[in-house]
Short mmCIF file of C-alpha atoms in Angstrom, two decimals:
data_model
loop_
_atom_site.label_atom_id
_atom_site.label_comp_id
_atom_site.label_asym_id
_atom_site.label_seq_id
_atom_site.Cartn_x
_atom_site.Cartn_y
_atom_site.Cartn_z
CA MET A 1 51.00 126.40 23.04
CA GLU A 2 50.30 123.17 20.72
CA PHE A 3 46.57 124.19 21.21
CA TRP A 4 47.80 127.10 19.00
CA GLU A 5 49.97 125.18 16.61
CA ALA A 6 47.48 122.30 15.81
CA ILE A 7 45.24 125.85 14.68
CA GLU A 8 48.24 126.77 12.86
CA GLN A 9 47.80 123.56 10.39
CA LEU A 10 43.73 123.35 10.03
CA GLY A 11 43.42 122.79 5.98
CA ALA A 12 41.63 126.31 5.64
CA VAL A 13 44.47 128.29 7.63
CA ARG A 14 47.12 126.76 5.82
CA ALA A 15 44.89 127.59 2.31
CA VAL A 16 44.69 131.35 3.73
CA LYS A 17 47.72 131.20 4.83
CA SER A 18 48.97 130.48 1.28
CA SER A 19 46.50 132.72 -0.91
CA PHE A 20 47.70 135.28 -2.55
CA PHE A 21 44.33 137.00 -2.97
CA THR A 22 42.15 135.29 0.23
CA TYR A 23 44.54 136.97 2.67
CA PRO A 24 44.40 140.38 1.61
CA ILE A 25 40.51 140.04 1.22
CA VAL A 26 39.91 138.48 4.19
CA ASN A 27 42.27 141.45 5.80
CA ALA A 28 39.48 144.09 4.32
CA LEU A 29 37.08 142.41 5.46
CA HIS A 30 38.22 142.64 8.72
CA ILE A 31 39.02 146.52 8.27
CA MET A 32 35.69 147.11 6.69
CA SER A 33 33.67 145.47 9.74
CA ILE A 34 36.39 147.43 12.35
CA GLY A 35 35.51 150.84 10.76
CA ALA A 36 31.53 150.20 10.71
CA LEU A 37 32.06 149.10 14.02
CA TRP A 38 33.61 151.85 15.70
CA THR A 39 31.52 154.79 13.60
CA SER A 40 28.31 153.24 14.77
CA VAL A 41 29.78 152.76 17.81
CA LEU A 42 30.58 156.51 17.97
CA LEU A 43 27.70 158.05 16.93
CA MET A 44 25.24 155.78 18.97
CA ASP A 45 27.33 157.05 21.90
CA LEU A 46 27.83 160.44 21.14
CA ARG A 47 24.02 160.46 20.45
CA VAL A 48 23.64 158.87 24.12
CA LEU A 49 26.00 161.72 25.21
CA GLY A 50 23.88 164.55 23.88
CA ALA A 51 25.14 164.90 20.26
CA PHE A 52 22.95 165.41 17.33
CA SER A 53 19.68 166.32 19.69
CA SER A 54 17.80 167.19 16.32
CA VAL A 55 17.47 163.48 15.67
CA GLU A 56 15.21 161.21 17.44
CA ARG A 57 17.21 158.98 20.33
CA ALA A 58 15.07 155.58 20.66
CA PRO A 59 15.46 154.77 17.13
CA PHE A 60 18.93 156.05 16.09
CA VAL A 61 20.55 154.27 18.63
CA ARG A 62 18.20 150.98 17.89
CA LEU A 63 19.76 151.46 14.22
CA LEU A 64 23.13 151.72 15.04
CA ARG A 65 23.43 149.32 17.67
CA ARG A 66 21.97 147.09 15.01
CA VAL A 67 24.69 147.90 12.64
CA ALA A 68 27.53 147.57 15.25
CA LEU A 69 26.51 144.12 16.01
CA ALA A 70 26.23 143.07 12.61
CA ALA A 71 29.75 144.63 12.04
CA PHE A 72 30.93 143.01 15.36
CA CYS A 73 29.92 139.92 14.15
CA GLY A 74 31.82 140.51 10.99
CA ALA A 75 34.87 141.10 12.39
CA LEU A 76 34.49 137.84 14.60
CA LEU A 77 34.27 135.89 11.09
CA THR A 78 37.65 137.61 10.08
CA GLY A 79 39.47 138.13 12.64
CA PRO A 80 40.12 134.66 13.70
CA LEU A 81 41.00 133.87 10.65
CA MET A 82 43.92 135.84 10.66
CA PHE A 83 44.71 134.81 14.19
CA ALA A 84 45.33 131.73 13.07
CA ILE A 85 47.37 131.97 10.53
CA ARG A 86 50.35 132.67 13.07
CA ALA A 87 48.20 131.24 16.33
CA SER A 88 51.44 130.90 18.61
CA GLU A 89 53.30 133.95 17.22
CA TYR A 90 50.53 136.28 17.99
CA ALA A 91 49.03 134.77 21.68
CA ALA A 92 52.55 135.63 22.84
CA MET A 93 51.78 139.06 21.59
CA PRO A 94 50.82 141.85 24.54
CA VAL A 95 49.34 144.08 22.31
CA PHE A 96 47.41 140.96 20.82
CA LEU A 97 46.04 140.06 24.48
CA ALA A 98 45.39 143.78 25.33
CA LYS A 99 43.73 143.66 22.30
CA MET A 100 41.42 140.93 23.72
CA GLY A 101 40.72 142.01 27.31
CA LEU A 102 39.40 145.94 25.79
CA ILE A 103 37.25 143.74 23.98
CA VAL A 104 35.72 141.81 26.64
CA LEU A 105 35.92 145.25 28.73
CA ALA A 106 33.89 146.60 25.56
CA GLY A 107 31.48 143.67 25.94
CA VAL A 108 31.13 143.81 29.91
CA ASN A 109 30.80 147.96 29.04
CA PHE A 110 27.55 147.15 26.47
CA ILE A 111 25.78 144.40 28.98
CA LEU A 112 25.83 147.56 31.64
CA PHE A 113 24.86 150.02 29.44
CA GLN A 114 21.71 147.63 28.35
CA ARG A 115 20.97 147.25 32.20
CA LEU A 116 21.30 150.94 32.94
CA ALA A 117 19.32 151.56 29.21
CA GLY A 118 16.11 149.69 30.61
CA GLY A 119 15.51 152.17 33.78
CA ASN A 120 14.64 155.57 33.84
CA GLU A 121 17.56 157.13 34.72
CA LYS A 122 19.46 158.27 31.69
CA GLU A 123 22.07 160.19 32.92
CA GLY A 124 23.95 157.33 34.14
CA LEU A 125 24.46 155.94 30.34
CA LYS A 126 26.67 159.07 29.96
CA LEU A 127 29.72 156.76 31.69
CA PRO A 128 29.28 153.73 29.62
CA ALA A 129 28.83 155.48 26.71
CA ALA A 130 31.67 157.25 27.00
CA ALA A 131 33.74 154.41 27.88
CA SER A 132 32.52 152.87 24.87
CA ILE A 133 34.22 155.35 22.75
CA VAL A 134 37.46 154.81 24.56
CA LEU A 135 37.36 151.34 24.89
CA TRP A 136 36.67 150.73 20.92
CA THR A 137 38.98 153.20 19.89
CA ALA A 138 41.28 151.44 21.83
CA VAL A 139 40.46 147.88 20.28
CA LEU A 140 41.21 149.94 16.65
CA PHE A 141 44.36 151.35 17.68
CA ALA A 142 45.88 147.86 19.44
CA GLY A 143 44.37 145.46 16.22
CA ARG A 144 46.24 147.87 14.16
CA PHE A 145 49.83 147.44 16.23
CA ILE A 146 49.69 143.92 16.18
CA GLY A 147 51.23 144.06 12.81
CA PHE A 148 53.99 146.49 13.63
CA MET A 149 54.65 145.14 16.77
CA MET B 1 26.98 168.95 23.30
CA ARG B 2 28.70 171.10 25.97
CA SER B 3 31.00 167.91 27.70
CA LEU B 4 31.75 166.72 24.60
CA PRO B 5 35.66 168.01 24.34
CA ILE B 6 36.61 166.33 27.33
CA PHE B 7 35.33 162.61 25.84
CA ILE B 8 37.25 164.04 22.96
CA ARG B 9 40.20 164.55 24.58
CA ARG B 10 39.85 161.21 26.48
CA ILE B 11 39.89 159.45 23.35
CA VAL B 12 42.84 161.09 22.23
CA LEU B 13 44.25 160.90 25.25
CA GLY B 14 43.73 156.75 25.30
CA ALA B 15 45.13 156.60 22.04
CA ALA B 16 48.02 158.04 22.19
CA ALA B 17 48.93 156.35 25.68
CA LEU B 18 48.56 153.18 23.74
CA GLY B 19 50.31 154.04 20.80
CA ALA B 20 53.20 155.25 23.41
CA LEU B 21 53.10 152.13 25.15
CA ALA B 22 53.84 149.92 21.76
CA LEU B 23 56.53 152.27 20.16
CA PRO B 24 59.55 150.73 21.78
CA ALA B 25 59.11 147.19 20.34
CA SER B 26 59.53 146.11 16.88
CA ALA B 27 57.32 146.07 13.96
CA HIS B 28 56.82 143.58 10.77
CA HIS B 29 55.67 146.32 8.78
CA GLY B 30 57.56 149.28 7.56
CA TRP B 31 61.65 149.55 8.12
CA ALA B 32 61.29 151.55 11.14
CA TRP B 33 61.54 148.92 14.00
CA THR B 34 65.36 148.38 11.97
CA GLN B 35 68.78 149.90 11.74
CA ASP B 36 69.68 151.85 8.99
CA GLY B 37 72.60 150.21 8.13
CA PHE B 38 72.99 146.94 6.22
CA PHE B 39 73.39 143.92 8.24
CA GLU B 40 74.56 140.43 6.81
CA LEU B 41 73.58 137.06 8.35
CA THR B 42 75.16 133.60 6.80
CA GLY B 43 73.77 130.35 8.83
CA THR B 44 71.67 127.33 8.45
CA ILE B 45 67.91 127.21 7.75
CA THR B 46 66.58 125.41 10.96
CA ALA B 47 63.02 126.66 9.39
CA ILE B 48 60.86 128.01 6.31
CA ASP B 49 56.96 129.33 7.05
CA TYR B 50 56.20 130.30 3.64
CA GLY B 51 53.02 132.53 3.47
CA ASN B 52 51.42 135.57 5.12
CA PRO B 53 51.76 137.60 6.21
CA HIS B 54 55.32 137.54 5.50
CA PRO B 55 57.20 134.40 4.68
CA THR B 56 60.09 134.08 7.58
CA LEU B 57 63.35 131.85 8.06
CA ASP B 58 64.84 130.60 11.16
CA VAL B 59 68.87 130.96 10.74
CA GLU B 60 71.30 129.41 12.57
CA ALA B 61 74.15 130.62 13.34
CA ASN B 62 77.18 130.72 15.60
CA GLY B 63 74.67 128.92 17.69
CA GLU B 64 72.05 131.64 17.63
CA VAL B 65 68.55 130.96 15.94
CA TRP B 66 67.78 134.35 13.83
CA ARG B 67 64.70 135.26 12.55
CA VAL B 68 64.64 136.65 9.07
CA ASP B 69 61.15 138.03 7.31
CA LEU B 70 60.92 138.33 4.07
CA ALA B 71 58.71 140.54 1.73
CA THR B 72 54.89 139.64 0.98
CA PRO B 73 54.27 136.00 -0.14
CA ARG B 74 53.60 137.58 -3.61
CA ALA B 75 56.63 139.63 -3.92
CA THR B 76 58.85 137.01 -2.46
CA ALA B 77 57.80 134.68 -5.28
CA ASN B 78 58.30 137.10 -7.47
CA ALA B 79 61.59 137.53 -6.93
CA GLY B 80 62.29 133.76 -7.26
CA PHE B 81 62.24 132.59 -3.94
CA THR B 82 59.52 130.01 -3.78
CA GLU B 83 58.02 127.64 -0.97
CA ASP B 84 60.84 125.02 -2.87
CA THR B 85 63.21 127.12 -3.45
CA ALA B 86 65.55 126.02 -0.11
CA ALA B 87 65.06 123.56 2.31
CA VAL B 88 65.92 123.09 5.94
CA GLY B 89 69.71 122.33 6.33
CA ASP B 90 70.45 124.70 3.10
CA GLU B 91 73.13 127.61 3.73
CA VAL B 92 71.60 130.94 3.03
CA THR B 93 73.10 134.33 3.30
CA ALA B 94 70.97 137.16 3.80
CA ILE B 95 71.10 141.32 3.63
CA GLY B 96 68.95 143.35 5.20
CA ASN B 97 68.23 145.45 8.01
CA ARG B 98 68.59 143.96 11.97
CA SER B 99 66.46 144.94 14.81
CA ARG B 100 66.99 148.22 16.96
CA ASP B 101 66.86 146.19 19.81
CA GLU B 102 69.69 144.12 18.98
CA THR B 103 68.75 141.91 21.72
CA GLU B 104 66.26 140.70 19.66
CA LYS B 105 67.88 137.88 17.06
CA HIS B 106 65.62 139.24 14.41
CA MET B 107 66.36 140.35 10.42
CA LYS B 108 64.42 142.40 7.63
CA ALA B 109 66.12 140.24 4.58
CA VAL B 110 66.25 142.67 1.27
CA ARG B 111 68.58 139.74 -0.42
CA ILE B 112 68.75 136.16 0.15
CA ILE B 113 71.75 134.04 -0.98
CA VAL B 114 71.12 130.17 -1.55
CA LYS B 115 72.84 127.65 -3.02
CA GLY B 116 74.50 130.35 -5.38
CA GLN B 117 71.51 131.93 -6.25
CA THR B 118 70.59 135.67 -5.20
CA TYR B 119 67.18 136.72 -4.35
CA ASP B 120 66.59 140.46 -4.19
CA VAL B 121 62.97 140.30 -2.49
CA TYR B 122 63.24 144.30 -1.90
CA PRO B 123 65.11 145.06 -5.18
CA ASP B 124 64.45 148.71 -4.91
CA ARG B 125 65.93 148.26 -1.25
CA VAL B 126 69.45 145.97 -2.09
CA PRO B 127 73.02 147.58 -1.12
CA SER B 128 74.38 149.10 -4.51
CA ASN B 129 77.46 146.88 -5.57
#
């Protein structure tokens, strides 16, 4: 608990907390990142599941994976800053913890997907691709609910 | 493409399940989590947390500490209630809407009164009088 309170007291965190403009801007950039992440993940996973078969799979997936990773970095830069403003409160919220748990699951799923993608068996990729859509959608919903709890 | 509807159904179900889980709890955004009628709380300020996303007051009344949410920092400041308007130890009256969950000592104020001054942080929602 003291750790979270110490984070709330950091100079940069206090500056964002008391700002009129920075907080909504950070908030907007976070939404932008999540939107880009969700869309690129969805398109990539749908391609793996067999949709858009007229588009060549490998370069499509490679491009969208790059977009998704960049978007995730954007979310990673902005999210913790908003969290830090009321760190001790958010850290105690079940929906926040659920979101973090879902991100970990999505990460494990991504690693699993990458491992399987190394082999020749493409059918086995469908399950992690479907799980990825479900997990990232759940992350987005859980994230939005943090503001409403 | 054949198998897509199943996956889409799963996504929708997953999201709906998550939403259903989250619904009974209270919220900071909006008013859905609060009771319709006005609620009035008078007590002593024990903490002021002025900043994003919402400034809050902790108010002790009858031995219980309430959390009072205000508007956004800008709307609250526009109402005249700034970081320096009140101090810990001041008496405050908060008028607004309390959480539907009455075990929760939590309300969202539309009007606060400190040292005889009235601040309407949600001017379009204050009780008509």
